[in-house]
mmCIF file with all atom_site columns, C-alpha atoms in Angstrom:
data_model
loop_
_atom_site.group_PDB
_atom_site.id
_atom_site.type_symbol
_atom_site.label_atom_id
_atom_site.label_alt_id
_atom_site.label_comp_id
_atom_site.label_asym_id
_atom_site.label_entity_id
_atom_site.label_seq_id
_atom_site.pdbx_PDB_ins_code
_atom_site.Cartn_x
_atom_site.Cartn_y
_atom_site.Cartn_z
_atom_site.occupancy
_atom_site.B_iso_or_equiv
_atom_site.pdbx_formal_charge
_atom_site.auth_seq_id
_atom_site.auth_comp_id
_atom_site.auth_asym_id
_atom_site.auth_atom_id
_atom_site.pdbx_PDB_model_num
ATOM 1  C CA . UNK W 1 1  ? -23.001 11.914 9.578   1.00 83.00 ? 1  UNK W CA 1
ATOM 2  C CA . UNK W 1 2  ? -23.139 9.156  7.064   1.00 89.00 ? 2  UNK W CA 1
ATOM 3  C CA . UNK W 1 3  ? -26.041 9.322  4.747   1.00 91.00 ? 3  UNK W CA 1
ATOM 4  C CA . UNK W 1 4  ? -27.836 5.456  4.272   1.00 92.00 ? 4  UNK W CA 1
ATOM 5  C CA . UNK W 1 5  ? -30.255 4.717  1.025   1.00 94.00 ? 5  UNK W CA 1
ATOM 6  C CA . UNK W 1 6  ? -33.477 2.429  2.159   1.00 96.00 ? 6  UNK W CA 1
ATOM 7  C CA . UNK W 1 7  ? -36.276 1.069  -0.045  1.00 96.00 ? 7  UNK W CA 1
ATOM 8  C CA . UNK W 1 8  ? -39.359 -0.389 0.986   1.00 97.00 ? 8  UNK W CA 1
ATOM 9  C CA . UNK W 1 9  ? -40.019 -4.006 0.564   1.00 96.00 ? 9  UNK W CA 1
ATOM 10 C CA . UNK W 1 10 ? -43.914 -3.496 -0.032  1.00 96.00 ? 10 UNK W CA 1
ATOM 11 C CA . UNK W 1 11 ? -44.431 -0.663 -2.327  1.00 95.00 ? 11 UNK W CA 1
ATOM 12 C CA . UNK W 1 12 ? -40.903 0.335  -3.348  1.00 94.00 ? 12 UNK W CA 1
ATOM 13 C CA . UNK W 1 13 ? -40.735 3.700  -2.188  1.00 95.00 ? 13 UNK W CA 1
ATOM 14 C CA . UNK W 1 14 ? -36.698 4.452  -2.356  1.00 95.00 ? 14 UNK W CA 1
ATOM 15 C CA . UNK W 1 15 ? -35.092 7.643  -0.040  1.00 95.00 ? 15 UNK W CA 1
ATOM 16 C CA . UNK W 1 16 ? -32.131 8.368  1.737   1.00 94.00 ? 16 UNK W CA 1
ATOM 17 C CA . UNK W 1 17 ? -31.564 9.295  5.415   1.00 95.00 ? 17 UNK W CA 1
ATOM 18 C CA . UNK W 1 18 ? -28.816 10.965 7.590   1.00 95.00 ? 18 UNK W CA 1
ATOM 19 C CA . UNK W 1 19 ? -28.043 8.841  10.495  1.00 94.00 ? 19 UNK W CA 1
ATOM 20 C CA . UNK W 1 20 ? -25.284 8.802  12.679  1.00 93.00 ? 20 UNK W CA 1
ATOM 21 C CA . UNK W 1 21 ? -23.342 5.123  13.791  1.00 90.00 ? 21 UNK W CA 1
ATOM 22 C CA . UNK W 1 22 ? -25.308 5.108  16.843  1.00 94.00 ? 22 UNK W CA 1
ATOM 23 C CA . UNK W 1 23 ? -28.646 5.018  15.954  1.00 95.00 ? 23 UNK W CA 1
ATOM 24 C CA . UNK W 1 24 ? -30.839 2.155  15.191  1.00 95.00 ? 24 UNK W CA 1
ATOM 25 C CA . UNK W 1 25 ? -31.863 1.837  11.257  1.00 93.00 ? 25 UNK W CA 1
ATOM 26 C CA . UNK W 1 26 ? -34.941 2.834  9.822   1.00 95.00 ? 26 UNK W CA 1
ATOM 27 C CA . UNK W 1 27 ? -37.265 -0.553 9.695   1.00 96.00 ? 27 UNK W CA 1
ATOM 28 C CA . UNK W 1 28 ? -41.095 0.866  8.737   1.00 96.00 ? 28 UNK W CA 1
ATOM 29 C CA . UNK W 1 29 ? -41.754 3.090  5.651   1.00 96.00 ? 29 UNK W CA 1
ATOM 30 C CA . UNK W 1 30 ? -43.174 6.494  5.786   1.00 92.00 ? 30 UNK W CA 1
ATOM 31 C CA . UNK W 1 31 ? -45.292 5.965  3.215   1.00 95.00 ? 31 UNK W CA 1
ATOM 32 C CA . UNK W 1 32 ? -47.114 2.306  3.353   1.00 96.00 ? 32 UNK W CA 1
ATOM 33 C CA . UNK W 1 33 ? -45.870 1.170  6.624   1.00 95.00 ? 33 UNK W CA 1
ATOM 34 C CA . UNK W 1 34 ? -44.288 -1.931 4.739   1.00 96.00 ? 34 UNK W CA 1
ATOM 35 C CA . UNK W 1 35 ? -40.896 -3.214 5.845   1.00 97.00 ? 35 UNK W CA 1
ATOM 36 C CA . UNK W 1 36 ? -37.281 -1.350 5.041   1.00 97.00 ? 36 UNK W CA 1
ATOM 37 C CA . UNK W 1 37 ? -34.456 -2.731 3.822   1.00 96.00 ? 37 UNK W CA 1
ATOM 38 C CA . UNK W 1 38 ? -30.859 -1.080 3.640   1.00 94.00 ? 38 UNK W CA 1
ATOM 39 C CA . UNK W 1 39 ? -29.660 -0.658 0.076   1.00 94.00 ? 39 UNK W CA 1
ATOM 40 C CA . UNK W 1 40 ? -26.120 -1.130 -0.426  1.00 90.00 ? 40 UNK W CA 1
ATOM 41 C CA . UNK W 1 41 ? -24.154 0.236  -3.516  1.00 84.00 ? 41 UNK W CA 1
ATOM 42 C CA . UNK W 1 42 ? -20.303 0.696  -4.788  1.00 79.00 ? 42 UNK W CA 1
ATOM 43 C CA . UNK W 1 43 ? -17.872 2.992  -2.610  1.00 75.00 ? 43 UNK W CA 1
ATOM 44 C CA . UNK W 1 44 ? -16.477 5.579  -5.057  1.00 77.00 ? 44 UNK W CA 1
ATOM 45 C CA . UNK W 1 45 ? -12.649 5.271  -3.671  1.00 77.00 ? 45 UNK W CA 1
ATOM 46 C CA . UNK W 1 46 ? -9.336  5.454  -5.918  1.00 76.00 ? 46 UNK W CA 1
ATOM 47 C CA . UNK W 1 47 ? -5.901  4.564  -4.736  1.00 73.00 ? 47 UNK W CA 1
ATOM 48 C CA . UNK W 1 48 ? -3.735  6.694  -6.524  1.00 73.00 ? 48 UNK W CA 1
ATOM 49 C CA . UNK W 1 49 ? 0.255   6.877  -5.921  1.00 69.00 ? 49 UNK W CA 1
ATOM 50 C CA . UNK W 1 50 ? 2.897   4.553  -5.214  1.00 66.00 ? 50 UNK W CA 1
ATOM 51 C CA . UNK W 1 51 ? 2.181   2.001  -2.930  1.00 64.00 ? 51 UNK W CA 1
ATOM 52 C CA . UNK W 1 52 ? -1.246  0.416  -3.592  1.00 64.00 ? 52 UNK W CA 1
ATOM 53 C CA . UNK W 1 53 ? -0.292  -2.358 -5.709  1.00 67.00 ? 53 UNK W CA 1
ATOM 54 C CA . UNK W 1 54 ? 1.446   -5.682 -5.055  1.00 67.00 ? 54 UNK W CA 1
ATOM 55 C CA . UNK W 1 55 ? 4.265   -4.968 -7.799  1.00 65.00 ? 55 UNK W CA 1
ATOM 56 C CA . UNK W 1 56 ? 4.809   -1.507 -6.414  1.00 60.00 ? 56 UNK W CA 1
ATOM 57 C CA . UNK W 1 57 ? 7.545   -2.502 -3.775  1.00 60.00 ? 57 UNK W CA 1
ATOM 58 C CA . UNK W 1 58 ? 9.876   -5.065 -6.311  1.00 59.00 ? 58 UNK W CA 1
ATOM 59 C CA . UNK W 1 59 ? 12.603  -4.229 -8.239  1.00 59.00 ? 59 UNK W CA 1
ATOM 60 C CA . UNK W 1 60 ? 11.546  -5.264 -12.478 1.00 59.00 ? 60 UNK W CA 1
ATOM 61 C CA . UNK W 1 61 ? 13.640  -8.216 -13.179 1.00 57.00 ? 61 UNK W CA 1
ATOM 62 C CA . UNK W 1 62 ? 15.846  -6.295 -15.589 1.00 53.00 ? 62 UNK W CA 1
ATOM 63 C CA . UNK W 1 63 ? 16.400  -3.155 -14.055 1.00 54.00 ? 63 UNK W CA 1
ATOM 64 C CA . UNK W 1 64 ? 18.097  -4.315 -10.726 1.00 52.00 ? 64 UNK W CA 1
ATOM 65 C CA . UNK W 1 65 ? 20.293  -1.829 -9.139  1.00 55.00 ? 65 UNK W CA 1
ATOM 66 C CA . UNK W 1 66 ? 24.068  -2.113 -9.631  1.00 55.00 ? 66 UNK W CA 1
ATOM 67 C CA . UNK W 1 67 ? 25.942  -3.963 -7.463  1.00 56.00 ? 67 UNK W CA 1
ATOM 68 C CA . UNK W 1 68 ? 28.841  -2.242 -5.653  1.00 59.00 ? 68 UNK W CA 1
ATOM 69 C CA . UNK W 1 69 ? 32.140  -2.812 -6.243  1.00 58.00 ? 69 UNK W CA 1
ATOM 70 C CA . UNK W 1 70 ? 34.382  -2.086 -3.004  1.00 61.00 ? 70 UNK W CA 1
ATOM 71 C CA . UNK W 1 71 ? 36.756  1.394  -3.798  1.00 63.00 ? 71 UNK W CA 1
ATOM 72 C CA . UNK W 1 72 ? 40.092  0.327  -4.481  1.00 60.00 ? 72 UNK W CA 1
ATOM 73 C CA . UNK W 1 73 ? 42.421  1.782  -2.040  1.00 62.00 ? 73 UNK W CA 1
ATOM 74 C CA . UNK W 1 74 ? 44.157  5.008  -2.286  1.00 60.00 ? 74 UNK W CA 1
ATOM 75 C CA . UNK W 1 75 ? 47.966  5.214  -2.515  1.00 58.00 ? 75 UNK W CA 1
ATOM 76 C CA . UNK W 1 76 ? 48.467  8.585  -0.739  1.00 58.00 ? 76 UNK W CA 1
ATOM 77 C CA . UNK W 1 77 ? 49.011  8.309  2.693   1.00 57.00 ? 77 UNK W CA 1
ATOM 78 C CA . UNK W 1 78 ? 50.012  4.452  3.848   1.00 55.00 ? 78 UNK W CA 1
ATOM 79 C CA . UNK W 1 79 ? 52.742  2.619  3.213   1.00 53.00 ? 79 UNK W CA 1
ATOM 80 C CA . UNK W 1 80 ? 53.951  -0.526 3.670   1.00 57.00 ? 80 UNK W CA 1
ATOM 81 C CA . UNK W 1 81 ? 58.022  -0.734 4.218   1.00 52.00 ? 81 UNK W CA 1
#
């Protein structure tokens, strides 16, 4: 269950609260009976790995793989007479 952070509008009073996605948010205080408002703060996520960036998927401008040359054919087994 996600875990929200509320303050009150009124007197301040700050606290957080296990809810789950269903149910309705908190909207009085416990304290002063003032109004609630959801705080909302920074996610703590890191992409890490390849992937995640634009410049991750191209080829650096000087370091292009080789192009392939075709093999040159073997003179073993076919002849031409």
């Amino acid at each position: 269950m996600p875990v929200y952070a509320y303050a009150c509008t009124a007197c301040g009073h700050a606290f957080e609260a296990r809810q789950g996605f269903d149910e309705p948010s908190l909207t009085v205080c416990e304290r002063c009976q003032g109004a609630l408002r959801k705080q909302y703060g920074t996610v703590g996520v890191t992409f890490n790995g390849s992937g995640f960036y634009r410049t991750d998927s191209r080829a650096a401008s000087g370091s292009a793989a080789p192009a392939k040359t075709p093999a040159a054919p073997s003179s073993g087994s076919s002849s031409t007479d």
